[in-house]
Amino acid sequence: MSATPSPLAPSSSDRIWTAALLVIGDEILSGRTHDKNIAQVASWLNVQGIRLREVRVVPDVEAAIVEAVNILRARNDYLFTTGGIGPTHDDITVEAVAAALGVEVVIHPDARAILENYYATRGGLTPARLRMARVPAGARLIENALSGAPGIAVENIFVLAGVPHIAAEMLAALTGTLEGGLPVLSVTVGCWVAESEIADLLRTTEKTHAGCQIGSYPFFREGRVGANFVIRSTDRAALDTCAAALIADLKALGLDAVAGGI
Amino acid sequence: MSATPSPLAPSSSDRIWTAALLVIGDEILSGRTHDKNIAQVASWLNVQGIRLREVRVVPDVEAAIVEAVNILRARNDYLFTTGGIGPTHDDITVEAVAAALGVEVVIHPDARAILENYYATRGGLTPARLRMARVPAGARLIENALSGAPGIAVENIFVLAGVPHIAAEMLAALTGTLEGGLPVLSVTVGCWVAESEIADLLRTTEKTHAGCQIGSYPFFREGRVGANFVIRSTDRAALDTCAAALIADLKALGLDAVAGGI
C-alpha cells in the first residue's frame, strides 16, 4: 500500500461488477461443437469493466437451465446465456428463463414486427419462425443486425444466440449499456524457463505487489519449455511496477524475459 | 417399442453413467485462453459410455472450487477437473479437492519417485517441483507419459492437467478403466434449408422415433443458409430408422438431404 495513492488507483468506483455465463446446448456437452462463446463473452465483459466469475454448460433440459439461471442470476450482477433461442423444438431457453423468473412466455410485438419484415422476402412468418418472437414477460429486445431474430434482456439476464457470430452482433448492441467498474488490465511477461524453476520468485513477486495477481501458463514449443506470466490488476501503475520488477528479477537470474509474452 | 428387441437394444445394461467436468482457471474466465478440454473430455467420455452432463468453469479460488467439486461429485458418477496442478502458487486444485473431501494433502511416494526420475537430468527435484507430488490422502496416480507430473484419481474424482495435450495423455491412461454404459451414437443429416422451414418435421420425427433425440444446428456458408440435424441414440437400429425417415421426408419436400452432414 503506497502512502501516495496513484491517480489511477480505484477510489469510490472500486465496486467489482460480476457476471456469469450459462452455455446451453447438447452439442457442447457431446463434444460435437467446440464452444467459442466463453472466450468471446469473457473478453467483451472485461472491456465493459465486468468480471466473468463462473461459467456453466448445461444440456437442453429445462430443469437444468432453470436451476443454473436462478443460482447464477442471484449471485452475480449480470447473467448471460448463449444457445437455444432458435425456431426448432430443441430451442427451450425462453421457456426455461421464463420458468426461472416465474413469468409467462409472450410474443413481443417488436420482435414479431422484426421477423415479419425479415421473412417478408424469405417465405413469410411461419408458426415455427414466430417462436423466435417469444420472450419472458417484461423482456426487452437485443438487436441482431445479422439474422433478424433478436436477443432478449430481462431483469439482469441477457439471452444471446448460440451461433458465435450472431452472439457477437448482440454483444455489439449491448456495448456500453451495462454499468461496470474498472477493467482488469494485464501485462504478459514471457520467458524460456520451466515455471517450476522460478515458482518461488512468482509467489514472492505477487505477495509484494498488492492488487496484482500473477498467473503462470507453461508451454512446450520449438523443442523447449517456456512460460508466459500474466500479471493482472485494475491499477495501471501497480501493474507496470510489478511487471518491471519481475522482468528485472528474471534477468538477474540470467533468464531472457520478454515484455508482451512469447 | 418393438415387440422383438433389437440385438443392440439396451437390456440390463441400460443404466446411464454420467460425468461432470470442472474447468479451473482464471485464464479461461479472462478470455485469454480458449478452452479445449470441454470438447476433448466430452468426446473421450462418450467413447467410454459415459455422458457429460454439466460443465463448470471457476477461477483459481479455493472456495469456488470446493463448492463445485462437492455438488458435481455428489450428483454424477464421475467428476473430472482440468487445470491448477502445476508447481506455481496459482495451482491450488489439490488443496481444494482435499478440502472438499475433508482429507489431508500428502506427498504420494510414487509421484515423488516419478518426479525425482524426471528431473534428475533437468536440475533436480526442487521444493516447487515437489508440489506436483502432492495429492489428497488416499489418492491414486494417473500416468502422464509426456511430462512426468501425474494426474490424480481420488474417490470418483479425476484431476487432470489444464494443458490440453497433457490432459489427453492422462485420458489415454484412463481409457477403458471406468465403468460406463452404452455409448450415445449419432448420425448427422445435412440439408441446405433454413431450419425454421422444417421445424415441424423435426419435432414430429423426434416424437415418432422413441429413444432418438434430434438437435438442429444452423449455419450460413457460401452465401446460403443450411443446417445439420444430429440424431442421437444408444440404439443403432432406432438411429438408422430415424435418419432414413428424416432423409426421406426432406426429399419429399424437394430438399437435398445428405447423410453425414454438410
Short mmCIF file of C-alpha atoms in Angstrom, two decimals:
data_model
loop_
_atom_site.label_atom_id
_atom_site.label_comp_id
_atom_site.label_asym_id
_atom_site.label_seq_id
_atom_site.Cartn_x
_atom_site.Cartn_y
_atom_site.Cartn_z
CA MET A 1 0.00 0.00 0.00
CA SER A 2 1.54 3.27 -1.13
CA ALA A 3 1.22 6.39 1.05
CA THR A 4 0.54 8.49 -2.05
CA PRO A 5 -2.36 6.98 -3.98
CA SER A 6 -1.81 6.57 -7.68
CA PRO A 7 -4.08 8.80 -9.79
CA LEU A 8 -5.29 5.60 -11.47
CA ALA A 9 -5.98 3.67 -8.28
CA PRO A 10 -9.56 2.70 -7.51
CA SER A 11 -11.37 5.20 -5.31
CA SER A 12 -15.12 5.28 -4.79
CA SER A 13 -15.55 3.35 -8.02
CA ASP A 14 -13.86 0.21 -6.72
CA ARG A 15 -17.03 -1.87 -6.65
CA ILE A 16 -16.39 -5.07 -8.56
CA TRP A 17 -19.10 -5.94 -11.06
CA THR A 18 -19.52 -9.61 -11.88
CA ALA A 19 -21.21 -11.76 -14.48
CA ALA A 20 -21.85 -15.44 -15.06
CA LEU A 21 -22.30 -17.18 -18.40
CA LEU A 22 -24.63 -20.10 -18.99
CA VAL A 23 -23.88 -22.03 -22.18
CA ILE A 24 -26.93 -24.07 -23.18
CA GLY A 25 -26.68 -26.95 -25.60
CA ASP A 26 -26.30 -30.70 -26.00
CA GLU A 27 -23.87 -30.05 -28.85
CA ILE A 28 -21.25 -28.62 -26.48
CA LEU A 29 -21.65 -31.46 -23.95
CA SER A 30 -21.39 -34.10 -26.67
CA GLY A 31 -18.11 -32.66 -27.91
CA ARG A 32 -19.55 -32.08 -31.40
CA THR A 33 -19.27 -28.30 -31.19
CA HIS A 34 -16.27 -26.51 -29.72
CA ASP A 35 -17.53 -23.60 -27.66
CA LYS A 36 -16.37 -20.18 -28.80
CA ASN A 37 -18.70 -18.08 -26.69
CA ILE A 38 -16.88 -18.40 -23.36
CA ALA A 39 -13.78 -16.59 -24.60
CA GLN A 40 -15.84 -14.13 -26.65
CA VAL A 41 -18.13 -13.14 -23.79
CA ALA A 42 -15.20 -13.06 -21.32
CA SER A 43 -13.20 -10.65 -23.48
CA TRP A 44 -16.21 -8.43 -24.13
CA LEU A 45 -17.14 -8.31 -20.44
CA ASN A 46 -13.64 -7.26 -19.46
CA VAL A 47 -13.83 -4.22 -21.72
CA GLN A 48 -17.13 -3.31 -20.02
CA GLY A 49 -15.41 -3.45 -16.60
CA ILE A 50 -17.33 -6.61 -15.64
CA ARG A 51 -15.63 -9.78 -14.45
CA LEU A 52 -16.72 -13.20 -15.63
CA ARG A 53 -16.83 -15.20 -12.40
CA GLU A 54 -18.35 -18.52 -13.41
CA VAL A 55 -19.43 -20.43 -16.49
CA ARG A 56 -21.75 -23.38 -16.63
CA VAL A 57 -22.61 -25.59 -19.58
CA VAL A 58 -25.91 -27.44 -19.34
CA PRO A 59 -27.90 -29.63 -21.75
CA ASP A 60 -31.17 -28.73 -23.49
CA VAL A 61 -33.12 -29.77 -20.38
CA GLU A 62 -35.44 -27.23 -18.77
CA ALA A 63 -34.80 -28.24 -15.15
CA ALA A 64 -31.03 -27.94 -15.64
CA ILE A 65 -31.36 -24.49 -17.22
CA VAL A 66 -33.78 -23.24 -14.55
CA GLU A 67 -31.51 -24.35 -11.70
CA ALA A 68 -28.45 -22.68 -13.20
CA VAL A 69 -30.30 -19.46 -14.13
CA ASN A 70 -31.64 -18.98 -10.63
CA ILE A 71 -28.33 -19.58 -8.87
CA LEU A 72 -26.23 -17.55 -11.27
CA ARG A 73 -28.54 -14.53 -11.59
CA ALA A 74 -28.81 -14.26 -7.82
CA ARG A 75 -25.12 -14.14 -7.10
CA ASN A 76 -23.89 -12.01 -9.98
CA ASP A 77 -24.72 -8.56 -11.26
CA TYR A 78 -25.40 -10.00 -14.70
CA LEU A 79 -26.14 -13.37 -16.24
CA PHE A 80 -25.54 -14.08 -19.92
CA THR A 81 -26.85 -17.15 -21.69
CA THR A 82 -25.92 -18.48 -25.13
CA GLY A 83 -27.83 -21.01 -27.20
CA GLY A 84 -31.33 -22.40 -27.53
CA ILE A 85 -33.22 -19.39 -28.96
CA GLY A 86 -33.85 -20.65 -32.49
CA PRO A 87 -37.08 -21.88 -34.09
CA THR A 88 -36.77 -25.64 -33.51
CA HIS A 89 -38.10 -27.99 -30.81
CA ASP A 90 -34.70 -28.21 -29.07
CA ASP A 91 -34.65 -24.43 -28.50
CA ILE A 92 -36.08 -24.12 -24.99
CA THR A 93 -34.12 -21.27 -23.43
CA VAL A 94 -37.01 -18.78 -23.47
CA GLU A 95 -39.39 -21.18 -21.68
CA ALA A 96 -36.69 -22.08 -19.17
CA VAL A 97 -35.76 -18.46 -18.36
CA ALA A 98 -39.44 -17.57 -18.00
CA ALA A 99 -39.94 -20.56 -15.69
CA ALA A 100 -36.92 -19.48 -13.63
CA LEU A 101 -38.39 -15.98 -13.28
CA GLY A 102 -41.92 -17.25 -12.68
CA VAL A 103 -43.35 -15.24 -15.58
CA GLU A 104 -45.30 -16.14 -18.71
CA VAL A 105 -43.93 -16.50 -22.21
CA VAL A 106 -45.41 -13.85 -24.51
CA ILE A 107 -44.97 -12.72 -28.12
CA HIS A 108 -43.02 -9.46 -28.12
CA PRO A 109 -44.72 -7.14 -30.66
CA ASP A 110 -41.46 -5.54 -31.80
CA ALA A 111 -39.82 -8.94 -32.27
CA ARG A 112 -42.82 -10.05 -34.30
CA ALA A 113 -42.50 -6.95 -36.49
CA ILE A 114 -38.76 -7.53 -36.96
CA LEU A 115 -39.37 -11.15 -38.01
CA GLU A 116 -42.28 -10.23 -40.29
CA ASN A 117 -40.02 -7.79 -42.06
CA TYR A 118 -37.04 -10.17 -42.18
CA TYR A 119 -39.07 -13.09 -43.55
CA ALA A 120 -41.21 -10.98 -45.94
CA THR A 121 -38.86 -11.95 -48.78
CA ARG A 122 -37.91 -15.33 -47.29
CA GLY A 123 -41.16 -17.31 -47.32
CA GLY A 124 -43.15 -15.48 -44.67
CA LEU A 125 -43.50 -15.67 -40.89
CA THR A 126 -44.48 -19.27 -40.19
CA PRO A 127 -45.52 -20.51 -36.72
CA ALA A 128 -42.04 -22.02 -36.24
CA ARG A 129 -40.41 -18.68 -37.05
CA LEU A 130 -42.82 -16.86 -34.75
CA ARG A 131 -41.29 -18.89 -31.90
CA MET A 132 -38.32 -16.53 -32.19
CA ALA A 133 -40.58 -13.61 -31.15
CA ARG A 134 -41.39 -15.25 -27.82
CA VAL A 135 -39.88 -13.69 -24.69
CA PRO A 136 -40.37 -13.92 -20.94
CA ALA A 137 -43.00 -11.31 -19.99
CA GLY A 138 -41.37 -7.95 -19.27
CA ALA A 139 -38.36 -8.52 -21.53
CA ARG A 140 -36.63 -6.04 -23.80
CA LEU A 141 -35.04 -6.97 -27.11
CA ILE A 142 -31.35 -7.02 -28.03
CA GLU A 143 -30.76 -6.06 -31.63
CA ASN A 144 -29.38 -8.62 -34.04
CA ALA A 145 -28.44 -6.84 -37.25
CA LEU A 146 -27.27 -10.08 -38.85
CA SER A 147 -30.17 -12.52 -38.95
CA GLY A 148 -33.23 -10.74 -37.64
CA ALA A 149 -34.17 -12.81 -34.59
CA PRO A 150 -33.33 -10.62 -31.60
CA GLY A 151 -31.68 -11.47 -28.29
CA ILE A 152 -33.55 -10.89 -25.06
CA ALA A 153 -32.83 -8.84 -21.94
CA VAL A 154 -34.97 -9.49 -18.87
CA GLU A 155 -34.11 -8.34 -15.36
CA ASN A 156 -30.33 -8.89 -15.15
CA ILE A 157 -30.35 -11.72 -17.72
CA PHE A 158 -29.10 -11.37 -21.29
CA VAL A 159 -30.15 -14.17 -23.61
CA LEU A 160 -27.90 -14.45 -26.66
CA ALA A 161 -27.74 -16.72 -29.70
CA GLY A 162 -25.51 -19.78 -29.66
CA VAL A 163 -24.00 -19.19 -33.11
CA PRO A 164 -20.87 -17.22 -32.19
CA HIS A 165 -21.02 -14.52 -34.88
CA ILE A 166 -24.68 -13.83 -34.07
CA ALA A 167 -23.85 -13.68 -30.35
CA ALA A 168 -21.13 -11.18 -31.30
CA GLU A 169 -23.72 -8.94 -33.01
CA MET A 170 -25.83 -8.97 -29.86
CA LEU A 171 -22.83 -8.16 -27.67
CA ALA A 172 -22.05 -5.27 -30.01
CA ALA A 173 -25.59 -3.97 -29.50
CA LEU A 174 -25.07 -4.12 -25.71
CA THR A 175 -21.66 -2.44 -25.72
CA GLY A 176 -21.56 0.49 -23.35
CA THR A 177 -25.06 -0.10 -21.98
CA LEU A 178 -24.17 -2.07 -18.82
CA GLU A 179 -22.76 -0.48 -15.70
CA GLY A 180 -19.34 -1.79 -14.80
CA GLY A 181 -16.26 -0.91 -12.80
CA LEU A 182 -12.59 -0.68 -13.59
CA PRO A 183 -11.49 -3.14 -16.26
CA VAL A 184 -8.83 -5.64 -15.33
CA LEU A 185 -5.63 -4.69 -17.12
CA SER A 186 -2.94 -7.23 -17.86
CA VAL A 187 0.71 -7.43 -18.86
CA THR A 188 2.28 -10.65 -20.07
CA VAL A 189 5.92 -11.47 -19.39
CA GLY A 190 7.30 -14.38 -21.40
CA CYS A 191 10.38 -16.38 -20.50
CA TRP A 192 12.11 -19.52 -21.81
CA VAL A 193 12.17 -21.22 -18.44
CA ALA A 194 10.40 -24.13 -16.76
CA GLU A 195 7.85 -22.47 -14.48
CA SER A 196 8.91 -24.82 -11.68
CA GLU A 197 12.36 -23.19 -11.65
CA ILE A 198 11.01 -19.79 -10.70
CA ALA A 199 7.88 -20.70 -8.73
CA ASP A 200 9.25 -19.05 -5.57
CA LEU A 201 10.00 -15.82 -7.43
CA LEU A 202 6.46 -15.70 -8.84
CA ARG A 203 4.95 -16.26 -5.42
CA THR A 204 7.01 -13.54 -3.71
CA THR A 205 6.52 -11.09 -6.59
CA GLU A 206 2.74 -11.46 -6.29
CA LYS A 207 2.91 -11.07 -2.49
CA THR A 208 4.99 -7.88 -2.61
CA HIS A 209 2.78 -6.17 -5.22
CA ALA A 210 -0.60 -5.57 -3.63
CA GLY A 211 -3.51 -5.57 -6.07
CA CYS A 212 -1.63 -7.66 -8.64
CA GLN A 213 -2.29 -11.32 -9.44
CA ILE A 214 0.13 -13.45 -11.43
CA GLY A 215 -0.91 -16.47 -13.46
CA SER A 216 1.69 -18.85 -14.87
CA TYR A 217 0.96 -20.55 -18.21
CA PRO A 218 3.63 -23.02 -19.30
CA PHE A 219 4.14 -24.26 -22.84
CA PHE A 220 6.37 -26.58 -24.84
CA ARG A 221 7.32 -25.15 -28.20
CA GLU A 222 10.20 -25.44 -30.68
CA GLY A 223 11.57 -28.26 -28.51
CA ARG A 224 11.89 -26.01 -25.44
CA VAL A 225 9.85 -25.33 -22.33
CA GLY A 226 8.76 -21.79 -21.57
CA ALA A 227 6.02 -19.92 -19.80
CA ASN A 228 4.02 -16.76 -20.01
CA PHE A 229 3.34 -14.96 -16.74
CA VAL A 230 0.17 -12.88 -16.91
CA ILE A 231 0.00 -10.08 -14.34
CA ARG A 232 -3.49 -8.66 -13.77
CA SER A 233 -4.59 -5.55 -11.91
CA THR A 234 -7.09 -2.72 -12.18
CA ASP A 235 -4.25 -0.30 -11.35
CA ARG A 236 -2.01 0.52 -14.31
CA ALA A 237 0.83 1.89 -12.17
CA ALA A 238 0.87 -1.14 -9.88
CA LEU A 239 0.79 -3.42 -12.92
CA ASP A 240 3.73 -1.73 -14.61
CA THR A 241 5.76 -1.72 -11.39
CA CYS A 242 5.09 -5.41 -10.85
CA ALA A 243 5.97 -6.32 -14.44
CA ALA A 244 9.20 -4.31 -14.31
CA ALA A 245 10.19 -5.98 -11.03
CA LEU A 246 9.50 -9.48 -12.42
CA ILE A 247 11.47 -8.80 -15.61
CA ALA A 248 14.41 -7.40 -13.60
CA ASP A 249 14.41 -10.39 -11.25
CA LEU A 250 14.26 -12.88 -14.13
CA LYS A 251 17.14 -11.10 -15.87
CA ALA A 252 19.12 -11.17 -12.61
CA LEU A 253 18.78 -14.96 -12.76
CA GLY A 254 20.32 -14.88 -16.24
CA LEU A 255 16.99 -15.51 -17.97
CA ASP A 256 15.71 -13.64 -21.02
CA ALA A 257 12.35 -12.18 -20.00
CA VAL A 258 10.25 -10.55 -22.71
CA ALA A 259 7.51 -7.98 -22.05
CA GLY A 260 4.47 -8.82 -24.17
CA GLY A 261 4.90 -12.56 -23.84
CA ILE A 262 6.32 -15.23 -26.11
CA MET B 1 -41.20 -50.09 -28.51
CA SER B 2 -40.65 -53.08 -30.79
CA ALA B 3 -42.09 -56.49 -29.86
CA THR B 4 -38.83 -58.14 -30.96
CA PRO B 5 -35.95 -56.44 -29.21
CA SER B 6 -33.06 -55.43 -31.41
CA PRO B 7 -29.87 -57.34 -30.58
CA LEU B 8 -28.26 -53.93 -29.98
CA ALA B 9 -31.02 -52.51 -27.79
CA PRO B 10 -30.27 -51.79 -24.14
CA SER B 11 -31.18 -54.64 -21.81
CA SER B 12 -30.00 -54.90 -18.21
CA SER B 13 -27.12 -52.59 -19.11
CA ASP B 14 -29.30 -49.56 -19.74
CA ARG B 15 -28.07 -47.66 -16.69
CA ILE B 16 -26.90 -44.23 -17.78
CA TRP B 17 -23.50 -43.27 -16.44
CA THR B 18 -22.83 -39.56 -16.06
CA ALA B 19 -19.89 -37.24 -15.53
CA ALA B 20 -19.31 -33.58 -14.84
CA LEU B 21 -16.27 -31.53 -15.81
CA LEU B 22 -14.86 -28.71 -13.71
CA VAL B 23 -12.51 -26.42 -15.64
CA ILE B 24 -10.33 -24.48 -13.19
CA GLY B 25 -8.50 -21.34 -14.21
CA ASP B 26 -8.56 -17.56 -14.32
CA GLU B 27 -7.14 -17.76 -17.85
CA ILE B 28 -10.37 -19.25 -19.21
CA LEU B 29 -12.60 -16.73 -17.42
CA SER B 30 -10.49 -13.79 -18.60
CA GLY B 31 -10.83 -14.90 -22.22
CA ARG B 32 -7.05 -15.19 -22.60
CA THR B 33 -7.13 -18.95 -23.17
CA HIS B 34 -9.72 -20.70 -25.34
CA ASP B 35 -10.75 -23.88 -23.57
CA LYS B 36 -10.05 -27.07 -25.49
CA ASN B 37 -10.70 -29.53 -22.68
CA ILE B 38 -14.51 -29.45 -22.73
CA ALA B 39 -14.75 -30.93 -26.23
CA GLN B 40 -11.82 -33.28 -25.61
CA VAL B 41 -13.21 -34.69 -22.37
CA ALA B 42 -16.74 -34.86 -23.83
CA SER B 43 -15.63 -36.89 -26.85
CA TRP B 44 -13.50 -39.21 -24.73
CA LEU B 45 -16.31 -39.79 -22.23
CA ASN B 46 -18.73 -40.71 -24.96
CA VAL B 47 -16.46 -43.50 -26.16
CA GLN B 48 -16.35 -44.79 -22.57
CA GLY B 49 -20.17 -44.90 -22.49
CA ILE B 50 -20.33 -42.01 -20.04
CA ARG B 51 -22.39 -38.86 -20.66
CA LEU B 52 -21.07 -35.41 -19.87
CA ARG B 53 -23.98 -33.79 -18.07
CA GLU B 54 -22.60 -30.48 -16.85
CA VAL B 55 -19.51 -28.33 -17.12
CA ARG B 56 -18.48 -25.53 -14.81
CA VAL B 57 -15.62 -23.09 -15.18
CA VAL B 58 -14.40 -21.49 -11.95
CA PRO B 59 -11.49 -19.18 -11.07
CA ASP B 60 -8.37 -20.10 -9.08
CA VAL B 61 -10.27 -19.52 -5.83
CA GLU B 62 -10.44 -22.36 -3.31
CA ALA B 63 -14.00 -21.70 -2.10
CA ALA B 64 -15.32 -21.71 -5.67
CA ILE B 65 -13.54 -24.98 -6.48
CA VAL B 66 -14.69 -26.66 -3.26
CA GLU B 67 -18.33 -25.72 -3.83
CA ALA B 68 -18.33 -27.02 -7.39
CA VAL B 69 -16.44 -30.23 -6.54
CA ASN B 70 -18.86 -31.17 -3.80
CA ILE B 71 -22.00 -30.55 -5.84
CA LEU B 72 -20.73 -32.17 -9.02
CA ARG B 73 -19.18 -35.28 -7.45
CA ALA B 74 -22.37 -35.97 -5.50
CA ARG B 75 -24.72 -35.92 -8.45
CA ASN B 76 -22.62 -37.65 -11.08
CA ASP B 77 -20.88 -41.00 -11.31
CA TYR B 78 -17.61 -39.25 -12.13
CA LEU B 79 -16.13 -35.79 -11.84
CA PHE B 80 -13.21 -34.66 -13.96
CA THR B 81 -11.23 -31.50 -13.30
CA THR B 82 -8.72 -29.76 -15.57
CA GLY B 83 -6.15 -27.16 -14.56
CA GLY B 84 -4.32 -25.98 -11.49
CA ILE B 85 -1.99 -28.91 -10.79
CA GLY B 86 1.34 -27.33 -11.73
CA PRO B 87 4.19 -26.16 -9.50
CA THR B 88 3.28 -22.47 -9.08
CA HIS B 89 1.39 -20.50 -6.44
CA ASP B 90 -1.75 -20.27 -8.61
CA ASP B 91 -2.05 -24.07 -8.79
CA ILE B 92 -4.44 -24.84 -5.93
CA THR B 93 -6.56 -27.70 -7.27
CA VAL B 94 -5.01 -30.35 -5.00
CA GLU B 95 -5.64 -28.31 -1.82
CA ALA B 96 -9.18 -27.52 -2.95
CA VAL B 97 -10.10 -31.13 -3.78
CA ALA B 98 -8.63 -32.29 -0.47
CA ALA B 99 -10.62 -29.61 1.35
CA ALA B 100 -13.78 -30.69 -0.46
CA LEU B 101 -13.18 -34.29 0.61
CA GLY B 102 -12.14 -33.32 4.13
CA VAL B 103 -8.78 -35.11 3.85
CA GLU B 104 -5.16 -34.02 4.20
CA VAL B 105 -2.74 -33.19 1.43
CA VAL B 106 0.14 -35.68 1.39
CA ILE B 107 3.18 -36.39 -0.76
CA HIS B 108 2.50 -39.51 -2.84
CA PRO B 109 5.67 -41.62 -2.75
CA ASP B 110 5.25 -42.91 -6.31
CA ALA B 111 4.69 -39.38 -7.61
CA ARG B 112 7.81 -38.25 -5.78
CA ALA B 113 9.79 -41.09 -7.39
CA ILE B 114 8.43 -40.21 -10.85
CA LEU B 115 9.39 -36.56 -10.42
CA GLU B 116 12.83 -37.40 -8.99
CA ASN B 117 13.50 -39.51 -12.05
CA TYR B 118 12.05 -36.93 -14.47
CA TYR B 119 14.02 -34.02 -13.02
CA ALA B 120 17.25 -36.00 -12.46
CA THR B 121 18.61 -34.59 -15.72
CA ARG B 122 16.62 -31.33 -15.51
CA GLY B 123 18.05 -29.57 -12.46
CA GLY B 124 16.76 -31.81 -9.67
CA LEU B 125 13.58 -32.04 -7.62
CA THR B 126 13.20 -28.59 -6.04
CA PRO B 127 10.53 -27.79 -3.40
CA ALA B 128 8.40 -26.12 -6.09
CA ARG B 129 8.55 -29.24 -8.26
CA LEU B 130 7.78 -31.45 -5.26
CA ARG B 131 4.41 -29.63 -5.09
CA MET B 132 3.44 -31.75 -8.09
CA ALA B 133 3.75 -34.90 -5.94
CA ARG B 134 1.10 -33.68 -3.51
CA VAL B 135 -2.27 -35.46 -3.57
CA PRO B 136 -5.37 -35.66 -1.39
CA ALA B 137 -4.80 -38.52 1.08
CA GLY B 138 -5.97 -41.83 -0.38
CA ALA B 139 -5.42 -40.82 -4.00
CA ARG B 140 -4.08 -42.93 -6.84
CA LEU B 141 -1.96 -41.57 -9.67
CA ILE B 142 -2.90 -41.18 -13.34
CA GLU B 143 0.07 -41.72 -15.62
CA ASN B 144 1.40 -38.81 -17.67
CA ALA B 145 3.88 -40.20 -20.17
CA LEU B 146 4.56 -36.74 -21.58
CA SER B 147 5.84 -34.50 -18.82
CA GLY B 148 6.24 -36.62 -15.69
CA ALA B 149 3.87 -34.93 -13.25
CA PRO B 150 0.96 -37.36 -12.85
CA GLY B 151 -2.78 -36.76 -12.68
CA ILE B 152 -4.72 -37.79 -9.61
CA ALA B 153 -7.68 -40.11 -9.03
CA VAL B 154 -9.43 -39.94 -5.67
CA GLU B 155 -12.85 -41.40 -4.92
CA ASN B 156 -14.85 -40.62 -8.10
CA ILE B 157 -12.76 -37.54 -8.97
CA PHE B 158 -10.16 -37.44 -11.76
CA VAL B 159 -7.80 -34.48 -11.59
CA LEU B 160 -6.19 -33.74 -14.96
CA ALA B 161 -3.73 -31.15 -16.23
CA GLY B 162 -5.00 -27.97 -17.87
CA VAL B 163 -2.64 -28.10 -20.85
CA PRO B 164 -4.78 -29.95 -23.40
CA HIS B 165 -2.16 -32.34 -24.79
CA ILE B 166 -1.12 -33.35 -21.26
CA ALA B 167 -4.78 -33.84 -20.29
CA ALA B 168 -5.06 -36.04 -23.40
CA GLU B 169 -2.19 -38.25 -22.14
CA MET B 170 -3.99 -38.68 -18.82
CA LEU B 171 -7.27 -39.54 -20.55
CA ALA B 172 -5.38 -42.11 -22.63
CA ALA B 173 -4.08 -43.67 -19.40
CA LEU B 174 -7.67 -43.90 -18.09
CA THR B 175 -9.15 -45.35 -21.30
CA GLY B 176 -11.10 -48.49 -20.59
CA THR B 177 -10.71 -48.27 -16.81
CA LEU B 178 -14.03 -46.60 -15.93
CA GLU B 179 -17.34 -48.42 -15.92
CA GLY B 180 -19.84 -47.00 -18.39
CA GLY B 181 -22.96 -47.89 -20.27
CA LEU B 182 -23.93 -47.81 -23.89
CA PRO B 183 -22.26 -45.02 -25.82
CA VAL B 184 -24.50 -42.44 -27.47
CA LEU B 185 -24.36 -42.99 -31.22
CA SER B 186 -25.13 -40.22 -33.67
CA VAL B 187 -25.96 -39.70 -37.31
CA THR B 188 -25.85 -36.28 -38.92
CA VAL B 189 -28.20 -35.30 -41.73
CA GLY B 190 -27.27 -32.11 -43.56
CA CYS B 191 -29.62 -30.03 -45.65
CA TRP B 192 -29.48 -26.66 -47.44
CA VAL B 193 -32.59 -25.34 -45.75
CA ALA B 194 -33.44 -22.75 -43.12
CA GLU B 195 -34.16 -24.81 -40.00
CA SER B 196 -37.26 -22.69 -39.39
CA GLU B 197 -38.81 -24.09 -42.61
CA ILE B 198 -38.77 -27.66 -41.34
CA ALA B 199 -39.12 -27.15 -37.58
CA ASP B 200 -42.43 -29.05 -37.51
CA LEU B 201 -40.93 -32.01 -39.37
CA LEU B 202 -38.04 -32.21 -36.90
CA ARG B 203 -40.40 -32.13 -33.94
CA THR B 204 -42.69 -34.87 -35.26
CA THR B 205 -39.74 -37.02 -36.41
CA GLU B 206 -38.28 -36.93 -32.90
CA LYS B 207 -41.67 -37.71 -31.34
CA THR B 208 -42.33 -40.73 -33.56
CA HIS B 209 -38.88 -42.28 -33.01
CA ALA B 210 -38.65 -43.29 -29.36
CA GLY B 211 -35.15 -43.20 -27.93
CA CYS B 212 -33.90 -40.72 -30.52
CA GLN B 213 -33.13 -37.05 -29.93
CA ILE B 214 -32.64 -34.56 -32.76
CA GLY B 215 -30.57 -31.40 -32.45
CA SER B 216 -30.70 -28.74 -35.14
CA TYR B 217 -27.52 -26.75 -35.85
CA PRO B 218 -27.98 -24.00 -38.44
CA PHE B 219 -25.18 -22.35 -40.37
CA PHE B 220 -24.60 -19.69 -43.02
CA ARG B 221 -21.99 -20.70 -45.55
CA GLU B 222 -21.16 -19.97 -49.20
CA GLY B 223 -23.89 -17.34 -49.12
CA ARG B 224 -26.61 -19.87 -48.22
CA VAL B 225 -28.34 -20.99 -45.06
CA GLY B 226 -28.28 -24.64 -44.13
CA ALA B 227 -28.45 -26.87 -41.10
CA ASN B 228 -27.12 -30.12 -39.75
CA PHE B 229 -29.56 -32.29 -37.85
CA VAL B 230 -27.80 -34.54 -35.38
CA ILE B 231 -29.80 -37.60 -34.33
CA ARG B 232 -28.57 -39.29 -31.15
CA SER B 233 -29.49 -42.64 -29.65
CA THR B 234 -27.89 -45.58 -27.87
CA ASP B 235 -29.79 -47.89 -30.24
CA ARG B 236 -28.17 -48.25 -33.67
CA ALA B 237 -31.29 -49.67 -35.33
CA ALA B 238 -33.53 -46.90 -33.99
CA LEU B 239 -30.96 -44.32 -35.08
CA ASP B 240 -30.73 -45.62 -38.63
CA THR B 241 -34.53 -45.85 -38.95
CA CYS B 242 -34.94 -42.29 -37.71
CA ALA B 243 -32.24 -40.95 -40.05
CA ALA B 244 -33.73 -42.75 -43.05
CA ALA B 245 -37.20 -41.38 -42.24
CA LEU B 246 -35.88 -37.82 -41.91
CA ILE B 247 -33.95 -38.01 -45.17
CA ALA B 248 -36.99 -39.42 -46.99
CA ASP B 249 -39.26 -36.71 -45.59
CA LEU B 250 -36.81 -33.94 -46.52
CA LYS B 251 -36.53 -35.34 -50.05
CA ALA B 252 -40.32 -35.50 -50.29
CA LEU B 253 -40.27 -31.74 -49.66
CA GLY B 254 -37.92 -31.34 -52.63
CA LEU B 255 -34.88 -30.75 -50.40
CA ASP B 256 -31.49 -32.36 -50.88
CA ALA B 257 -30.70 -34.12 -47.60
CA VAL B 258 -27.23 -35.58 -47.15
CA ALA B 259 -26.36 -38.36 -44.70
CA GLY B 260 -23.12 -37.49 -42.92
CA GLY B 261 -23.87 -33.80 -42.74
CA ILE B 262 -22.70 -30.81 -44.74
#
